[in-house]
CSV table of C-alpha atoms in Angstrom, one decimal:
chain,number,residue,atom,x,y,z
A,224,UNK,CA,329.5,88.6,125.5
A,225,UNK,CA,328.9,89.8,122.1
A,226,UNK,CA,325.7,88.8,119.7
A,227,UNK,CA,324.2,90.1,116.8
A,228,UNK,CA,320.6,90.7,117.1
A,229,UNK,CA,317.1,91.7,115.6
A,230,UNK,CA,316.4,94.7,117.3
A,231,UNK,CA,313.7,95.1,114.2
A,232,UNK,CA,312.4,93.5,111.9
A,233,UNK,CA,313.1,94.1,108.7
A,234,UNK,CA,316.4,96.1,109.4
A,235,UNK,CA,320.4,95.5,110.0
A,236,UNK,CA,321.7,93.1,113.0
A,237,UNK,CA,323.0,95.0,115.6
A,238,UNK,CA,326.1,94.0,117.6
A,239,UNK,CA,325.5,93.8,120.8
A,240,UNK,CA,327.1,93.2,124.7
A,241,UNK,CA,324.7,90.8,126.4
A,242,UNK,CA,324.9,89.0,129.2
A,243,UNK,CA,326.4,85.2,129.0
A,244,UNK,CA,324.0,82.8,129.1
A,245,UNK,CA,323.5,80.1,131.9
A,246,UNK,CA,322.3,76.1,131.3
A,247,UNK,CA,319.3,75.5,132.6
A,248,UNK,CA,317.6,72.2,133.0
A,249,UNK,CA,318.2,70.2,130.4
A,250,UNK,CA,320.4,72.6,128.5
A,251,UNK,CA,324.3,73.0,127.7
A,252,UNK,CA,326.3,76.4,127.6
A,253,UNK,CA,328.3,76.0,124.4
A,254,UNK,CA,331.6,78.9,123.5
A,255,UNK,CA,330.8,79.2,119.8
A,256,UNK,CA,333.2,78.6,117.2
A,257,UNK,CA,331.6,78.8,114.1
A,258,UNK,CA,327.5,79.6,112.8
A,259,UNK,CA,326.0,78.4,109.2
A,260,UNK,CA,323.7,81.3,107.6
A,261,UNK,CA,320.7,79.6,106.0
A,262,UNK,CA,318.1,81.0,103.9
A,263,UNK,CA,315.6,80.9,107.2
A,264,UNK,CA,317.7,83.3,109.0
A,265,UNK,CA,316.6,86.0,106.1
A,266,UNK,CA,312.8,85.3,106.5
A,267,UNK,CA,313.5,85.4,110.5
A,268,UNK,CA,314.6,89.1,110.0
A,269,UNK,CA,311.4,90.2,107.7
A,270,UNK,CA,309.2,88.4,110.4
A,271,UNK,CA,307.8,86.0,107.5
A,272,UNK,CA,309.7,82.6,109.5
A,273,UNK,CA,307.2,80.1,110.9
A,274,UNK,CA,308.5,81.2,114.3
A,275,UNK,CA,308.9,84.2,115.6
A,276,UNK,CA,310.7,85.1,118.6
A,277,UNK,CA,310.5,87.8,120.8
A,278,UNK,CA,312.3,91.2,120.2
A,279,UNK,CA,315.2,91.7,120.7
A,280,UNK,CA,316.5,88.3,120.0
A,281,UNK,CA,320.3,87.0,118.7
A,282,UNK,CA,319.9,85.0,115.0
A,283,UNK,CA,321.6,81.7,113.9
A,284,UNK,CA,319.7,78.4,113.4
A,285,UNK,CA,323.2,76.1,113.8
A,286,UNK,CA,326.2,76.3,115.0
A,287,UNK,CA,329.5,74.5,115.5
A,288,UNK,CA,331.0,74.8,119.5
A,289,UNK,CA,332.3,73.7,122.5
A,290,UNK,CA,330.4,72.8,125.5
A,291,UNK,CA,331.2,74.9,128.6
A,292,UNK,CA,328.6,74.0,131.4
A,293,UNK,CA,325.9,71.5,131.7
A,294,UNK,CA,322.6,72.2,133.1
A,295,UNK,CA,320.9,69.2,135.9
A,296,UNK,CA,319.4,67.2,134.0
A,297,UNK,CA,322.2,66.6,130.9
A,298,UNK,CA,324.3,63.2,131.1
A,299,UNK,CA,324.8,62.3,127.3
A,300,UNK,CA,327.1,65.4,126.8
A,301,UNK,CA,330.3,66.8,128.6
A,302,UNK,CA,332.1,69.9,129.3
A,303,UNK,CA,334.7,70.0,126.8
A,304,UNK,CA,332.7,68.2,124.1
A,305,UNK,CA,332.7,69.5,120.5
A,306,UNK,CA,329.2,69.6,118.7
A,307,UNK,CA,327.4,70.9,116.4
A,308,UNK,CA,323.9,71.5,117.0
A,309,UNK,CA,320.4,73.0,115.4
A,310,UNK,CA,319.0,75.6,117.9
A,311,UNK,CA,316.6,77.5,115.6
A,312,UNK,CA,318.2,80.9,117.3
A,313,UNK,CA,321.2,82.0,119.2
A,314,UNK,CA,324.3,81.0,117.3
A,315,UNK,CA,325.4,84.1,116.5
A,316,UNK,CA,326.9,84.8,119.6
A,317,UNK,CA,330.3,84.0,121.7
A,318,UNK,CA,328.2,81.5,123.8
A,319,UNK,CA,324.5,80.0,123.4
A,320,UNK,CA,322.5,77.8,126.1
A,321,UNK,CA,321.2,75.5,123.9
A,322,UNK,CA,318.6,72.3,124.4
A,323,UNK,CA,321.1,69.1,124.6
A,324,UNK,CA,318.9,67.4,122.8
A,325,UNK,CA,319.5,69.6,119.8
A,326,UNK,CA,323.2,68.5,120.0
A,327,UNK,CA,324.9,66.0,118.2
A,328,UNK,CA,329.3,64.5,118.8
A,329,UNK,CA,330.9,65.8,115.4
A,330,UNK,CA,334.2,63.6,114.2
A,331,UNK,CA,337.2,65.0,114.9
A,332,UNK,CA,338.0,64.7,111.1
A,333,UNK,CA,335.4,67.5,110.8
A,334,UNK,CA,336.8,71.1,110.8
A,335,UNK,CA,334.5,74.0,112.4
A,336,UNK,CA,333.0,75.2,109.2
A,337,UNK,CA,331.9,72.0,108.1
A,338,UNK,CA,330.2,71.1,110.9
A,339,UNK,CA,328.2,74.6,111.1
A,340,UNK,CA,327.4,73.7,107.3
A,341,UNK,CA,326.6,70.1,108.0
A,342,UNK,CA,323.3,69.8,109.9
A,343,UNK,CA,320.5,71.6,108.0
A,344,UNK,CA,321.8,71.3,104.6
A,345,UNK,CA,322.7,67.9,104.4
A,346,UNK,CA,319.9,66.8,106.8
A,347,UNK,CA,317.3,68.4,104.8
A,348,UNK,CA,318.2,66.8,101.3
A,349,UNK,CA,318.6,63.3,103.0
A,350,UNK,CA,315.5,63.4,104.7
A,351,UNK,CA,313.6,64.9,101.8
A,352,UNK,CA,315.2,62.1,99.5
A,353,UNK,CA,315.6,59.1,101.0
A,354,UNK,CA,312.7,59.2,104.2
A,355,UNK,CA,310.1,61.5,102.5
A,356,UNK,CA,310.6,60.8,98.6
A,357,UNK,CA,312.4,57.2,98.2
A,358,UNK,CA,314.9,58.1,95.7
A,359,UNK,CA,316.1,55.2,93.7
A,360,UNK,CA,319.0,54.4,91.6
A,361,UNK,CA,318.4,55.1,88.5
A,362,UNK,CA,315.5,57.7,89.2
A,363,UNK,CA,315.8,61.0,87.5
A,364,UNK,CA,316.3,63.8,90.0
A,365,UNK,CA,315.7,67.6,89.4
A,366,UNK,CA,317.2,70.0,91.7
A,367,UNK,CA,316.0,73.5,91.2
A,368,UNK,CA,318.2,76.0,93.2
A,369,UNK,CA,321.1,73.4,92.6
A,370,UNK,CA,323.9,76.0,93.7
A,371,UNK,CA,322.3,77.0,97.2
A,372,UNK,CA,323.0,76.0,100.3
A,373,UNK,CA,320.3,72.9,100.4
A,374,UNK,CA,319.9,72.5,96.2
A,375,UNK,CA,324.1,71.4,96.2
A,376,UNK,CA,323.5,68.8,98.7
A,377,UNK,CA,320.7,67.7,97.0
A,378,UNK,CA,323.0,67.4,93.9
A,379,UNK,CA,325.0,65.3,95.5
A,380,UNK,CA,323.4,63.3,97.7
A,381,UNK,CA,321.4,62.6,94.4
A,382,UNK,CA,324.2,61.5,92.6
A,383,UNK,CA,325.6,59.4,95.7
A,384,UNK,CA,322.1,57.3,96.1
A,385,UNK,CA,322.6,56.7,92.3
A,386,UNK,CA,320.0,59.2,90.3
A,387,UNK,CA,320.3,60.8,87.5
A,388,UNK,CA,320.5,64.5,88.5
A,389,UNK,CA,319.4,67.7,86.5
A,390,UNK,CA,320.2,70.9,88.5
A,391,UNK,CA,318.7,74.1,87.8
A,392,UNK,CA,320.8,77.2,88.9
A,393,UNK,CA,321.5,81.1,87.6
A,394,UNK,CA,324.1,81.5,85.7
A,395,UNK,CA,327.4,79.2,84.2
A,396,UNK,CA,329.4,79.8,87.1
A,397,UNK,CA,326.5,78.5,89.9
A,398,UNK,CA,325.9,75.6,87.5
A,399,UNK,CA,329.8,74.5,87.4
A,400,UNK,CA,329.7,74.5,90.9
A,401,UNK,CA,326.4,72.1,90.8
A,402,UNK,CA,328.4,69.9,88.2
A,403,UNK,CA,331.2,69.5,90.4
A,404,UNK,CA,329.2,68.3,92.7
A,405,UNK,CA,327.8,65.3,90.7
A,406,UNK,CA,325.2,67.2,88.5
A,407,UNK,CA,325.0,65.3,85.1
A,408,UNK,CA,322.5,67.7,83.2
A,409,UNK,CA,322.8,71.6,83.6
A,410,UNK,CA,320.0,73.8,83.0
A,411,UNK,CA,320.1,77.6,83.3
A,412,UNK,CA,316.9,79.2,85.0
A,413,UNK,CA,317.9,82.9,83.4
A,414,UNK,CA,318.0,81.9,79.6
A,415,UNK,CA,316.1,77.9,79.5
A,416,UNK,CA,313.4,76.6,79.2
A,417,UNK,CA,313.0,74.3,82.0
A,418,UNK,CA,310.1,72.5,81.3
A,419,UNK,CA,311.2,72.2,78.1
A,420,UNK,CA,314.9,70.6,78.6
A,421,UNK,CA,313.5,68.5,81.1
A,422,UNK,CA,310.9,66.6,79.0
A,423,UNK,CA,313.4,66.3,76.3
A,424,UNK,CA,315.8,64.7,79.1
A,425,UNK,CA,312.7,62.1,79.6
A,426,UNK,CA,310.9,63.8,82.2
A,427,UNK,CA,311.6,64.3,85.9
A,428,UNK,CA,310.8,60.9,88.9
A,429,UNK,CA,311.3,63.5,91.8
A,430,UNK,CA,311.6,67.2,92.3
A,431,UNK,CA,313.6,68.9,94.7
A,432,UNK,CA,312.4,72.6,95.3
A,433,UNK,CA,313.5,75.2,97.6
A,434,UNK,CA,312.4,78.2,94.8
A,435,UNK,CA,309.0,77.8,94.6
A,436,UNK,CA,307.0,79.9,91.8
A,437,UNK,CA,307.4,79.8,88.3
A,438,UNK,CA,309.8,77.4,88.8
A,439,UNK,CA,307.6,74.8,90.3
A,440,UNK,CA,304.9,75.6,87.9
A,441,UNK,CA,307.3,74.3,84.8
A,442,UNK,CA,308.7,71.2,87.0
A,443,UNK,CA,305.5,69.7,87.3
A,444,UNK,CA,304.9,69.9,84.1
A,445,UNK,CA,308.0,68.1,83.3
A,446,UNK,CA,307.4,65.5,85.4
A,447,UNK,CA,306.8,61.2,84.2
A,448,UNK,CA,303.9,60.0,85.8
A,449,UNK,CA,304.1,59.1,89.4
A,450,UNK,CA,307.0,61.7,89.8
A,451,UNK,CA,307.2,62.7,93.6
A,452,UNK,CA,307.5,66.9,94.0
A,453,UNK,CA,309.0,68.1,97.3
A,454,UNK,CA,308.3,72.0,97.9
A,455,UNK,CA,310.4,72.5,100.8
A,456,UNK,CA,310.6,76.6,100.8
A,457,UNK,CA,309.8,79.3,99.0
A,458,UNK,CA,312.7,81.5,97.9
A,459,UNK,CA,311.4,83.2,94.7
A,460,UNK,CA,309.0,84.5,96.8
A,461,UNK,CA,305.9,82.9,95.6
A,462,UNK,CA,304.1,79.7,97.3
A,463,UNK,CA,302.9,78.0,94.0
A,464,UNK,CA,299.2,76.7,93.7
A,465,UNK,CA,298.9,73.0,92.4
A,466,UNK,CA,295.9,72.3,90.2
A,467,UNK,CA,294.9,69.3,91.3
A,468,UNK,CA,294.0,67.8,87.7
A,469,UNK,CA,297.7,67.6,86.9
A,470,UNK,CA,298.2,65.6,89.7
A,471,UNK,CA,295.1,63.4,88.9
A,472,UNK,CA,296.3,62.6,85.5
A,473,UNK,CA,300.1,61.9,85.9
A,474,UNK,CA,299.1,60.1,89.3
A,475,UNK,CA,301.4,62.6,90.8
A,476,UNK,CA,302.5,62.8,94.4
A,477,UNK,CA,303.6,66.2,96.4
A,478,UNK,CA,305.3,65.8,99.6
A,479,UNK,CA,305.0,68.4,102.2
A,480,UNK,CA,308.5,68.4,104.2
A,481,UNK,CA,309.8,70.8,107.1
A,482,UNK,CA,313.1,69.4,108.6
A,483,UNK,CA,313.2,71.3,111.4
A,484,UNK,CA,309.5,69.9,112.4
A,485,UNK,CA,311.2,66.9,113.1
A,486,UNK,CA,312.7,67.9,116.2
A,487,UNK,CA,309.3,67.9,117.6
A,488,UNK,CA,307.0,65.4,115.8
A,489,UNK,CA,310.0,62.5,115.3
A,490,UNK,CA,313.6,63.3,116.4
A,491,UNK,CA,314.5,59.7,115.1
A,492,UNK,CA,314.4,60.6,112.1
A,493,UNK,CA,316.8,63.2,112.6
A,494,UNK,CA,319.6,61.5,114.6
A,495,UNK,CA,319.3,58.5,112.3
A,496,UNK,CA,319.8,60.8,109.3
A,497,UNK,CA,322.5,62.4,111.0
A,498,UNK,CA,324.4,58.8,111.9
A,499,UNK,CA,324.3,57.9,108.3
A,500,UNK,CA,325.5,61.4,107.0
A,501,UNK,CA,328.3,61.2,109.6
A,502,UNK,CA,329.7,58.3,108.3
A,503,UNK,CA,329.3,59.1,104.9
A,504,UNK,CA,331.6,62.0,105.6
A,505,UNK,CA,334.1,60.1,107.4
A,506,UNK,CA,334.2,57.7,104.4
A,507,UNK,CA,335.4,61.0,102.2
A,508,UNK,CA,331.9,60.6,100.0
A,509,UNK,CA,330.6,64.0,100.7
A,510,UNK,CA,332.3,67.5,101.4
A,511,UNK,CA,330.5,70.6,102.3
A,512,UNK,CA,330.8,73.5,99.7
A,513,UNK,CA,331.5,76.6,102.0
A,514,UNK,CA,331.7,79.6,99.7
A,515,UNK,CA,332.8,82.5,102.2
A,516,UNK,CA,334.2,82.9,106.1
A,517,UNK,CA,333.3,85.9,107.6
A,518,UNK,CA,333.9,87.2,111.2
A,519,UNK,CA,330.8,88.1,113.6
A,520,UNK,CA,330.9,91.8,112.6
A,521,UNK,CA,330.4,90.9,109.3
A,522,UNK,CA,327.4,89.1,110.0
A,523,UNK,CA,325.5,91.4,107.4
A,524,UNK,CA,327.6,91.1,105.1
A,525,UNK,CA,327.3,87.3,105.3
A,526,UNK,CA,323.7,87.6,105.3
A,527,UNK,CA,323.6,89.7,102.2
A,528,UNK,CA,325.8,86.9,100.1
A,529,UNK,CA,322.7,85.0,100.4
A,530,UNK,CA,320.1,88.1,100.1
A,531,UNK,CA,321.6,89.0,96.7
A,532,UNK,CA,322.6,84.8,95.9
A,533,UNK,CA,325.6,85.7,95.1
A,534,UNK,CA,326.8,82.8,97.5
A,535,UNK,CA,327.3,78.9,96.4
A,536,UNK,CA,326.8,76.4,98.9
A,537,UNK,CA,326.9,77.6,102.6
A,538,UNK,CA,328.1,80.8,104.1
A,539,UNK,CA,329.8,80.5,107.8
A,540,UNK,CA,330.4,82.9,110.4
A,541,UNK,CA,333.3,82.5,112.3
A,542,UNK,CA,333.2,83.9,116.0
A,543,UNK,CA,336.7,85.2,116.9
């Protein structure tokens, strides 16, 4: 079958004929239809990702697919099943053995690239909002990042639990996107002043923050007191330092989060986030914003929307 793997870090994916895969225990053999790009898959490549897998290995943290085969063991899942599922590494191929209990049913209402767009963007804000930071109606929400891949579902989820949202994004065109996902406030992290429009807004309650850096440095210093700041990665490049005084004085809260730590420490979380999502879907009160399509050969290409952000939303790779 085909994949595109790391052969080294730090350089191109390289298409490659491997053999198919084979369930194991506990595993399914899935025929891929469709694989989400996320902003992990980058770090993966430079070696900079929390985990790092052997060489050569094939990327793709989630993927949209059919199951195939179905290792001893499996009984919640079937051959024939569509799911969608968060495997950490694999999806770019034209089959992955996967864990089954990284797998979860998708509706039938939900079309391929949705459902390879649905799991870690959607699951990350939810969790982050409503489990980790209690988001409430009414609360003021700033999303920096607003027009990536996690930041526009954050926008909207926002704006669905009933917060007042402020998104943060480069550029009019990323921020139109952001406001036509719910945003009410627009700020402009080329030419504003964050810190500055924010405390003129009234000052943030939470902080959603997948940039990191200078960035984070003016958010808490817009925030009210008690305000609830969720670093949840790093994309400027810079892991900020929090001086403890500013969190002393504005009885300030910062809330660690990793979404994909949860399939470990608490799945529950996970699937019950996922159930709720699900339905919210099906309901019509969220839509994932896929940007681009691109074929597996054009993995790179895909992969270099999001290196140069010139992507809104979610990019997809579809597996012909």
């Amino acid at each position: 079958m085909r994949a595109m793997q790391v052969t080294e870090l730090g350089q191109p994916l390289a298409l490659r004929d491997i053999a198919k895969p084979v369930a194991g225990g506990g595993q399914v053999v899935v025929k891929v239809h469709t694989c989400g790009l996320n902003f992990g898959d980058l770090l993966i490549i430079k070696g900079t990702y929390q985990e790092k897998p052997q060489l050569p290995f094939t990327l793709g943290m989630e993927l949209c697919g059919t199951v195939t085969e179905v290792g001893e063991g499996v009984s919640r899942l079937k051959v024939g099943q569509r799911i969608a599922a968060y495997c950490g590494f694999d999806a770019l191929a034209e089959y992955a053995a996967i864990s089954a209990d990284v797998c979860v049913a998708i509706p039938d209402e939900m079309s391929d690239e949705h459902a390879a767009a649905f799991l870690i963007a959607y699951g990350t804000s939810h969790v982050a909002l409503d489990y980790k930071a209690h988001l409430k109606p009414g609360e003021r929400l700033l999303v920096l990042g607003a027009s990536g891949g996690v930041g526009l579902t954050a926008v909207e989820l926002g704006k669905l639990i009933g917060a007042e949202v402020i998104a943060v994004a480069r550029g009019a065109e990323k921020l139109a996107v952001a406001q036509s996902m719910g945003a009410d406030h627009l700020i402009d992290s080329d030419t504003d002043d964050i810190r500055a429009v924010v405390k003129s807004l009234g000052g943030a309650d939470v902080v959603y923050d997948p940039i990191g850096g200078a960035q984070f440095k003016a958010a808490l210093r817009a925030c009210r007191p008690e305000a609830r700041l969720i670093p949840l990665g790093f994309a400027s490049g810079e892991v900020p330092q929090i001086p403890a005084n500013h969190l002393l004085v504005k009885n300030l809260t910062v809330i660690g989060f990793y979404w994909g730590g949860y399939t470990r420490v608490n799945p529950k979380v996970l699937t019950d986030s996922f159930e709720v999502l699900t339905k919210w879907y099906v309901e019509g009160k969220i839509k994932p914003h896929v940007s681009n399509v691109l074929p597996l050969a054009q993995a790179n290409e895909a992969l270099d929307l999001l290196r140069t952000r010139k992507a809104t939303g979610k990019v997809v790779v579809r597996i012909e």
